[in-house]
JSON list of C-alpha atoms in Angstrom, two decimals:
[
{"chain": "A", "resi": 1, "resn": "ARG", "atom": "CA", "xyz": [-26.72, -12.07, 8.46]},
{"chain": "A", "resi": 2, "resn": "PRO", "atom": "CA", "xyz": [-25.48, -15.50, 9.76]},
{"chain": "A", "resi": 3, "resn": "ARG", "atom": "CA", "xyz": [-22.78, -15.63, 12.30]},
{"chain": "A", "resi": 4, "resn": "CYS", "atom": "CA", "xyz": [-19.95, -17.45, 11.65]},
{"chain": "A", "resi": 5, "resn": "THR", "atom": "CA", "xyz": [-18.71, -20.23, 14.45]},
{"chain": "A", "resi": 6, "resn": "PRO", "atom": "CA", "xyz": [-15.24, -19.88, 15.47]},
{"chain": "A", "resi": 7, "resn": "ARG", "atom": "CA", "xyz": [-14.62, -23.10, 12.95]},
{"chain": "A", "resi": 8, "resn": "CYS", "atom": "CA", "xyz": [-15.32, -20.90, 10.01]},
{"chain": "A", "resi": 9, "resn": "ALA", "atom": "CA", "xyz": [-13.89, -18.05, 11.30]},
{"chain": "A", "resi": 10, "resn": "PRO", "atom": "CA", "xyz": [-10.52, -16.81, 9.27]},
{"chain": "A", "resi": 11, "resn": "ARG", "atom": "CA", "xyz": [-7.56, -17.48, 11.19]},
{"chain": "A", "resi": 12, "resn": "GLY", "atom": "CA", "xyz": [-5.28, -14.27, 10.76]},
{"chain": "A", "resi": 13, "resn": "ARG", "atom": "CA", "xyz": [-4.67, -11.62, 8.12]},
{"chain": "A", "resi": 14, "resn": "ARG", "atom": "CA", "xyz": [-3.51, -14.24, 5.41]},
{"chain": "A", "resi": 15, "resn": "ALA", "atom": "CA", "xyz": [-6.59, -16.29, 5.82]},
{"chain": "A", "resi": 16, "resn": "LEU", "atom": "CA", "xyz": [-8.81, -13.62, 5.91]},
{"chain": "A", "resi": 17, "resn": "GLY", "atom": "CA", "xyz": [-7.41, -12.14, 2.37]},
{"chain": "A", "resi": 18, "resn": "ARG", "atom": "CA", "xyz": [-7.59, -15.79, 0.97]},
{"chain": "A", "resi": 19, "resn": "ARG", "atom": "CA", "xyz": [-11.11, -16.07, 2.12]},
{"chain": "A", "resi": 20, "resn": "HIS", "atom": "CA", "xyz": [-11.95, -12.86, 0.39]},
{"chain": "A", "resi": 21, "resn": "GLU", "atom": "CA", "xyz": [-9.67, -12.97, -2.74]},
{"chain": "A", "resi": 22, "resn": "ALA", "atom": "CA", "xyz": [-7.23, -10.38, -1.25]},
{"chain": "A", "resi": 23, "resn": "THR", "atom": "CA", "xyz": [-4.13, -9.96, -0.90]},
{"chain": "A", "resi": 24, "resn": "LEU", "atom": "CA", "xyz": [-2.12, -9.06, 2.34]},
{"chain": "A", "resi": 25, "resn": "PHE", "atom": "CA", "xyz": [-1.38, -5.89, 1.25]},
{"chain": "A", "resi": 26, "resn": "MET", "atom": "CA", "xyz": [-5.24, -5.16, 0.25]},
{"chain": "A", "resi": 27, "resn": "VAL", "atom": "CA", "xyz": [-6.11, -6.54, 3.71]},
{"chain": "A", "resi": 28, "resn": "LEU", "atom": "CA", "xyz": [-3.82, -4.24, 5.80]},
{"chain": "A", "resi": 29, "resn": "LEU", "atom": "CA", "xyz": [-4.65, -1.34, 3.25]},
{"chain": "A", "resi": 30, "resn": "ALA", "atom": "CA", "xyz": [-8.23, -1.85, 4.53]},
{"chain": "A", "resi": 31, "resn": "ALA", "atom": "CA", "xyz": [-7.37, -1.73, 8.24]},
{"chain": "A", "resi": 32, "resn": "PHE", "atom": "CA", "xyz": [-5.10, 1.05, 7.89]},
{"chain": "A", "resi": 33, "resn": "GLU", "atom": "CA", "xyz": [-8.01, 3.10, 6.07]},
{"chain": "A", "resi": 34, "resn": "VAL", "atom": "CA", "xyz": [-10.39, 2.44, 8.89]},
{"chain": "A", "resi": 35, "resn": "LEU", "atom": "CA", "xyz": [-8.10, 3.55, 11.30]},
{"chain": "A", "resi": 36, "resn": "LEU", "atom": "CA", "xyz": [-7.49, 6.67, 9.31]},
{"chain": "A", "resi": 37, "resn": "GLN", "atom": "CA", "xyz": [-11.17, 7.17, 9.07]},
{"chain": "A", "resi": 38, "resn": "ARG", "atom": "CA", "xyz": [-11.59, 7.05, 12.77]},
{"chain": "A", "resi": 39, "resn": "TYR", "atom": "CA", "xyz": [-9.26, 9.47, 13.74]},
{"chain": "A", "resi": 40, "resn": "THR", "atom": "CA", "xyz": [-10.43, 11.90, 10.84]},
{"chain": "A", "resi": 41, "resn": "GLY", "atom": "CA", "xyz": [-13.48, 11.40, 10.60]},
{"chain": "A", "resi": 42, "resn": "ARG", "atom": "CA", "xyz": [-13.64, 11.33, 6.83]},
{"chain": "A", "resi": 43, "resn": "ASP", "atom": "CA", "xyz": [-15.42, 9.14, 4.78]},
{"chain": "A", "resi": 44, "resn": "ASP", "atom": "CA", "xyz": [-13.62, 9.84, 1.83]},
{"chain": "A", "resi": 45, "resn": "LEU", "atom": "CA", "xyz": [-9.67, 9.22, 1.79]},
{"chain": "A", "resi": 46, "resn": "VAL", "atom": "CA", "xyz": [-6.75, 9.65, -0.59]},
{"chain": "A", "resi": 47, "resn": "VAL", "atom": "CA", "xyz": [-3.78, 7.23, 0.06]},
{"chain": "A", "resi": 48, "resn": "GLY", "atom": "CA", "xyz": [-0.55, 7.01, -1.77]},
{"chain": "A", "resi": 49, "resn": "THR", "atom": "CA", "xyz": [1.42, 3.68, -2.31]},
{"chain": "A", "resi": 50, "resn": "ASP", "atom": "CA", "xyz": [4.51, 2.54, -4.43]},
{"chain": "A", "resi": 51, "resn": "ILE", "atom": "CA", "xyz": [4.53, -0.24, -6.84]},
{"chain": "A", "resi": 52, "resn": "ALA", "atom": "CA", "xyz": [7.63, -1.85, -8.18]},
{"chain": "A", "resi": 53, "resn": "ASN", "atom": "CA", "xyz": [6.68, -1.12, -11.75]},
{"chain": "A", "resi": 54, "resn": "ARG", "atom": "CA", "xyz": [7.88, -4.38, -13.17]},
{"chain": "A", "resi": 55, "resn": "ASN", "atom": "CA", "xyz": [5.11, -5.68, -15.18]},
{"chain": "A", "resi": 56, "resn": "ARG", "atom": "CA", "xyz": [6.86, -6.80, -18.06]},
{"chain": "A", "resi": 57, "resn": "ALA", "atom": "CA", "xyz": [8.98, -10.01, -18.61]},
{"chain": "A", "resi": 58, "resn": "GLU", "atom": "CA", "xyz": [11.84, -7.45, -19.82]},
{"chain": "A", "resi": 59, "resn": "THR", "atom": "CA", "xyz": [12.24, -5.28, -16.87]},
{"chain": "A", "resi": 60, "resn": "GLU", "atom": "CA", "xyz": [12.33, -7.99, -14.19]},
{"chain": "A", "resi": 61, "resn": "GLY", "atom": "CA", "xyz": [15.81, -8.44, -14.38]},
{"chain": "A", "resi": 62, "resn": "LEU", "atom": "CA", "xyz": [16.99, -4.95, -14.97]},
{"chain": "A", "resi": 63, "resn": "ILE", "atom": "CA", "xyz": [18.85, -3.08, -12.63]},
{"chain": "A", "resi": 64, "resn": "GLY", "atom": "CA", "xyz": [17.36, 0.42, -11.69]},
{"chain": "A", "resi": 65, "resn": "PHE", "atom": "CA", "xyz": [14.68, 2.54, -10.15]},
{"chain": "A", "resi": 66, "resn": "PHE", "atom": "CA", "xyz": [11.48, 1.80, -11.95]},
{"chain": "A", "resi": 67, "resn": "ILE", "atom": "CA", "xyz": [9.09, 2.74, -8.74]},
{"chain": "A", "resi": 68, "resn": "ASN", "atom": "CA", "xyz": [5.67, 4.73, -9.36]},
{"chain": "A", "resi": 69, "resn": "MET", "atom": "CA", "xyz": [3.27, 5.94, -6.77]},
{"chain": "A", "resi": 70, "resn": "LEU", "atom": "CA", "xyz": [-0.29, 4.92, -7.05]},
{"chain": "A", "resi": 71, "resn": "VAL", "atom": "CA", "xyz": [-3.34, 6.93, -6.04]},
{"chain": "A", "resi": 72, "resn": "LEU", "atom": "CA", "xyz": [-5.77, 5.09, -4.00]},
{"chain": "A", "resi": 73, "resn": "ARG", "atom": "CA", "xyz": [-8.75, 6.88, -3.00]},
{"chain": "A", "resi": 74, "resn": "ALA", "atom": "CA", "xyz": [-10.60, 5.13, -0.14]},
{"chain": "A", "resi": 75, "resn": "ASP", "atom": "CA", "xyz": [-14.42, 5.31, -0.30]},
{"chain": "A", "resi": 76, "resn": "LEU", "atom": "CA", "xyz": [-15.73, 4.58, 3.58]},
{"chain": "A", "resi": 77, "resn": "SER", "atom": "CA", "xyz": [-19.43, 6.03, 3.01]},
{"chain": "A", "resi": 78, "resn": "GLY", "atom": "CA", "xyz": [-22.28, 3.99, 4.39]},
{"chain": "A", "resi": 79, "resn": "ASN", "atom": "CA", "xyz": [-20.35, 2.80, 7.26]},
{"chain": "A", "resi": 80, "resn": "PRO", "atom": "CA", "xyz": [-19.39, -0.58, 5.58]},
{"chain": "A", "resi": 81, "resn": "THR", "atom": "CA", "xyz": [-18.41, -3.55, 7.35]},
{"chain": "A", "resi": 82, "resn": "PHE", "atom": "CA", "xyz": [-14.64, -4.68, 7.24]},
{"chain": "A", "resi": 83, "resn": "VAL", "atom": "CA", "xyz": [-15.36, -7.34, 4.57]},
{"chain": "A", "resi": 84, "resn": "LYS", "atom": "CA", "xyz": [-17.43, -4.92, 2.38]},
{"chain": "A", "resi": 85, "resn": "LEU", "atom": "CA", "xyz": [-14.73, -2.38, 2.58]},
{"chain": "A", "resi": 86, "resn": "LEU", "atom": "CA", "xyz": [-12.02, -5.16, 1.95]},
{"chain": "A", "resi": 87, "resn": "GLY", "atom": "CA", "xyz": [-14.04, -5.82, -1.16]},
{"chain": "A", "resi": 88, "resn": "ARG", "atom": "CA", "xyz": [-13.87, -2.08, -2.13]},
{"chain": "A", "resi": 89, "resn": "VAL", "atom": "CA", "xyz": [-10.08, -1.87, -1.67]},
{"chain": "A", "resi": 90, "resn": "ARG", "atom": "CA", "xyz": [-9.56, -5.03, -3.77]},
{"chain": "A", "resi": 91, "resn": "GLU", "atom": "CA", "xyz": [-11.32, -3.45, -6.90]},
{"chain": "A", "resi": 92, "resn": "LEU", "atom": "CA", "xyz": [-9.88, -0.24, -6.66]},
{"chain": "A", "resi": 93, "resn": "ALA", "atom": "CA", "xyz": [-6.13, -1.68, -6.10]},
{"chain": "A", "resi": 94, "resn": "TRP", "atom": "CA", "xyz": [-6.93, -3.63, -9.04]},
{"chain": "A", "resi": 95, "resn": "ASP", "atom": "CA", "xyz": [-7.93, -0.56, -10.98]},
{"chain": "A", "resi": 96, "resn": "ALA", "atom": "CA", "xyz": [-4.84, 0.95, -9.98]},
{"chain": "A", "resi": 97, "resn": "TYR", "atom": "CA", "xyz": [-2.48, -1.95, -10.95]},
{"chain": "A", "resi": 98, "resn": "ALA", "atom": "CA", "xyz": [-3.75, -1.69, -14.33]},
{"chain": "A", "resi": 99, "resn": "HIS", "atom": "CA", "xyz": [-2.76, 1.90, -14.64]},
{"chain": "A", "resi": 100, "resn": "GLN", "atom": "CA", "xyz": [0.48, 1.55, -12.94]},
{"chain": "A", "resi": 101, "resn": "ASP", "atom": "CA", "xyz": [2.55, 2.71, -16.28]},
{"chain": "A", "resi": 102, "resn": "LEU", "atom": "CA", "xyz": [1.22, 6.40, -15.85]},
{"chain": "A", "resi": 103, "resn": "PRO", "atom": "CA", "xyz": [3.94, 8.10, -13.91]},
{"chain": "A", "resi": 104, "resn": "LEU", "atom": "CA", "xyz": [2.37, 10.05, -11.03]},
{"chain": "A", "resi": 105, "resn": "GLU", "atom": "CA", "xyz": [4.10, 13.21, -12.30]},
{"chain": "A", "resi": 106, "resn": "LYS", "atom": "CA", "xyz": [1.77, 12.80, -15.76]},
{"chain": "A", "resi": 107, "resn": "LEU", "atom": "CA", "xyz": [-1.30, 12.19, -13.70]},
{"chain": "A", "resi": 108, "resn": "VAL", "atom": "CA", "xyz": [-0.63, 15.33, -11.49]},
{"chain": "A", "resi": 109, "resn": "GLY", "atom": "CA", "xyz": [0.00, 17.40, -14.93]},
{"chain": "A", "resi": 110, "resn": "GLU", "atom": "CA", "xyz": [-3.47, 16.19, -16.23]},
{"chain": "A", "resi": 111, "resn": "LEU", "atom": "CA", "xyz": [-5.20, 17.06, -13.21]},
{"chain": "A", "resi": 112, "resn": "GLN", "atom": "CA", "xyz": [-3.82, 20.40, -12.22]},
{"chain": "A", "resi": 113, "resn": "PRO", "atom": "CA", "xyz": [-4.58, 20.34, -8.63]},
{"chain": "A", "resi": 114, "resn": "GLU", "atom": "CA", "xyz": [-4.00, 23.24, -6.54]},
{"chain": "A", "resi": 115, "resn": "ARG", "atom": "CA", "xyz": [0.01, 23.23, -5.95]},
{"chain": "A", "resi": 116, "resn": "ARG", "atom": "CA", "xyz": [1.24, 23.99, -2.88]},
{"chain": "A", "resi": 117, "resn": "THR", "atom": "CA", "xyz": [5.11, 23.49, -1.42]},
{"chain": "A", "resi": 118, "resn": "SER", "atom": "CA", "xyz": [4.07, 22.46, 1.96]},
{"chain": "A", "resi": 119, "resn": "HIS", "atom": "CA", "xyz": [2.23, 19.28, 0.87]},
{"chain": "A", "resi": 120, "resn": "SER", "atom": "CA", "xyz": [2.28, 16.66, -1.93]},
{"chain": "A", "resi": 121, "resn": "PRO", "atom": "CA", "xyz": [-0.67, 17.43, -4.70]},
{"chain": "A", "resi": 122, "resn": "LEU", "atom": "CA", "xyz": [-2.50, 14.32, -4.84]},
{"chain": "A", "resi": 123, "resn": "PHE", "atom": "CA", "xyz": [-2.34, 12.67, -1.51]},
{"chain": "A", "resi": 124, "resn": "GLN", "atom": "CA", "xyz": [-0.46, 13.15, 2.26]},
{"chain": "A", "resi": 125, "resn": "VAL", "atom": "CA", "xyz": [-0.58, 9.83, 3.49]},
{"chain": "A", "resi": 126, "resn": "VAL", "atom": "CA", "xyz": [1.29, 6.51, 2.35]},
{"chain": "A", "resi": 127, "resn": "PHE", "atom": "CA", "xyz": [0.86, 3.17, 2.99]},
{"chain": "A", "resi": 128, "resn": "VAL", "atom": "CA", "xyz": [3.72, 0.82, 2.03]},
{"chain": "A", "resi": 129, "resn": "LEU", "atom": "CA", "xyz": [3.91, -2.95, 2.24]},
{"chain": "A", "resi": 130, "resn": "GLN", "atom": "CA", "xyz": [7.58, -4.39, 1.52]},
{"chain": "A", "resi": 131, "resn": "ASN", "atom": "CA", "xyz": [6.53, -8.28, 0.73]},
{"chain": "A", "resi": 132, "resn": "THR", "atom": "CA", "xyz": [9.61, -8.98, -1.16]},
{"chain": "A", "resi": 133, "resn": "PRO", "atom": "CA", "xyz": [12.28, -10.48, 0.93]},
{"chain": "A", "resi": 134, "resn": "MET", "atom": "CA", "xyz": [15.81, -9.22, 1.23]},
{"chain": "A", "resi": 135, "resn": "PRO", "atom": "CA", "xyz": [18.35, -11.58, -0.03]},
{"chain": "A", "resi": 136, "resn": "SER", "atom": "CA", "xyz": [21.14, -12.29, 2.00]},
{"chain": "A", "resi": 137, "resn": "LEU", "atom": "CA", "xyz": [24.46, -11.21, 0.51]},
{"chain": "A", "resi": 138, "resn": "GLU", "atom": "CA", "xyz": [27.24, -13.08, 1.22]},
{"chain": "A", "resi": 139, "resn": "MET", "atom": "CA", "xyz": [30.75, -12.61, -0.13]},
{"chain": "A", "resi": 140, "resn": "PRO", "atom": "CA", "xyz": [34.13, -14.34, 1.01]},
{"chain": "A", "resi": 141, "resn": "GLY", "atom": "CA", "xyz": [36.13, -12.33, 3.38]},
{"chain": "A", "resi": 142, "resn": "LEU", "atom": "CA", "xyz": [33.27, -9.52, 3.76]},
{"chain": "A", "resi": 143, "resn": "GLU", "atom": "CA", "xyz": [30.85, -9.12, 6.76]},
{"chain": "A", "resi": 144, "resn": "VAL", "atom": "CA", "xyz": [27.68, -7.71, 5.05]},
{"chain": "A", "resi": 145, "resn": "ARG", "atom": "CA", "xyz": [24.79, -6.56, 6.86]},
{"chain": "A", "resi": 146, "resn": "PRO", "atom": "CA", "xyz": [22.04, -3.77, 6.57]},
{"chain": "A", "resi": 147, "resn": "LEU", "atom": "CA", "xyz": [23.01, -0.41, 7.50]},
{"chain": "A", "resi": 148, "resn": "SER", "atom": "CA", "xyz": [20.32, 2.07, 9.54]},
{"chain": "A", "resi": 149, "resn": "TYR", "atom": "CA", "xyz": [20.36, 5.59, 8.66]},
{"chain": "A", "resi": 150, "resn": "GLU", "atom": "CA", "xyz": [18.39, 8.34, 9.90]},
{"chain": "A", "resi": 151, "resn": "ASN", "atom": "CA", "xyz": [16.33, 10.31, 7.07]},
{"chain": "A", "resi": 152, "resn": "ASP", "atom": "CA", "xyz": [15.30, 13.82, 8.15]},
{"chain": "A", "resi": 153, "resn": "THR", "atom": "CA", "xyz": [13.33, 14.69, 5.29]},
{"chain": "A", "resi": 154, "resn": "VAL", "atom": "CA", "xyz": [9.62, 14.09, 5.31]},
{"chain": "A", "resi": 155, "resn": "ARG", "atom": "CA", "xyz": [7.74, 13.97, 2.12]},
{"chain": "A", "resi": 156, "resn": "PHE", "atom": "CA", "xyz": [4.55, 12.95, 3.30]},
{"chain": "A", "resi": 157, "resn": "ASP", "atom": "CA", "xyz": [1.97, 14.17, 6.82]},
{"chain": "A", "resi": 158, "resn": "LEU", "atom": "CA", "xyz": [1.66, 10.35, 7.63]},
{"chain": "A", "resi": 159, "resn": "SER", "atom": "CA", "xyz": [3.84, 7.24, 6.34]},
{"chain": "A", "resi": 160, "resn": "LEU", "atom": "CA", "xyz": [3.22, 3.55, 7.41]},
{"chain": "A", "resi": 161, "resn": "LEU", "atom": "CA", "xyz": [5.78, 1.51, 6.07]},
{"chain": "A", "resi": 162, "resn": "LEU", "atom": "CA", "xyz": [5.41, -2.24, 6.88]},
{"chain": "A", "resi": 163, "resn": "GLY", "atom": "CA", "xyz": [7.79, -5.44, 6.10]},
{"chain": "A", "resi": 164, "resn": "GLU", "atom": "CA", "xyz": [7.15, -8.76, 6.29]},
{"chain": "A", "resi": 165, "resn": "ASN", "atom": "CA", "xyz": [10.18, -10.65, 8.52]},
{"chain": "A", "resi": 166, "resn": "GLU", "atom": "CA", "xyz": [11.04, -14.20, 8.17]},
{"chain": "A", "resi": 167, "resn": "ALA", "atom": "CA", "xyz": [8.72, -15.50, 10.76]},
{"chain": "A", "resi": 168, "resn": "GLY", "atom": "CA", "xyz": [5.42, -14.24, 8.82]},
{"chain": "A", "resi": 169, "resn": "GLY", "atom": "CA", "xyz": [5.07, -11.37, 11.27]},
{"chain": "A", "resi": 170, "resn": "LEU", "atom": "CA", "xyz": [5.10, -7.51, 10.34]},
{"chain": "A", "resi": 171, "resn": "ASN", "atom": "CA", "xyz": [7.76, -4.83, 11.03]},
{"chain": "A", "resi": 172, "resn": "ALA", "atom": "CA", "xyz": [7.06, -1.27, 11.18]}
]
């Protein structure tokens, strides 16, 4: 395999994605899957992610909760290079996006996995990248700022929620 010189090496996660026709979400998901594989020793992982589910022009301007969860099954068998894994993640994500209209509840109903109240039926790990900027809300005479709150409810064993900031970095 030819070595990549520093001149041709991708600069950063976005450059890596562009170079391999992958989104930032795909690059970060692949990295997260490598981390999960290192900690669990498993080559077959299932990760859930949410999707806005606004893929039709008529729903883009509507107010409401359209989010659906997608099930992404990672195959890390054969000790793939990161680039090879990124290709697998890219194809898997595109396939999942093509079926994003299928509600998770319907998928669970069709597959009928063994149900336990202690965990989610299809995945226990969630990865989310919030890459839509939060618009600032300005109202005359009012100060508007985000409100932080504590949520004591746990739906999954492990959740990684990342958000892009204005500087191009990531917040966890």
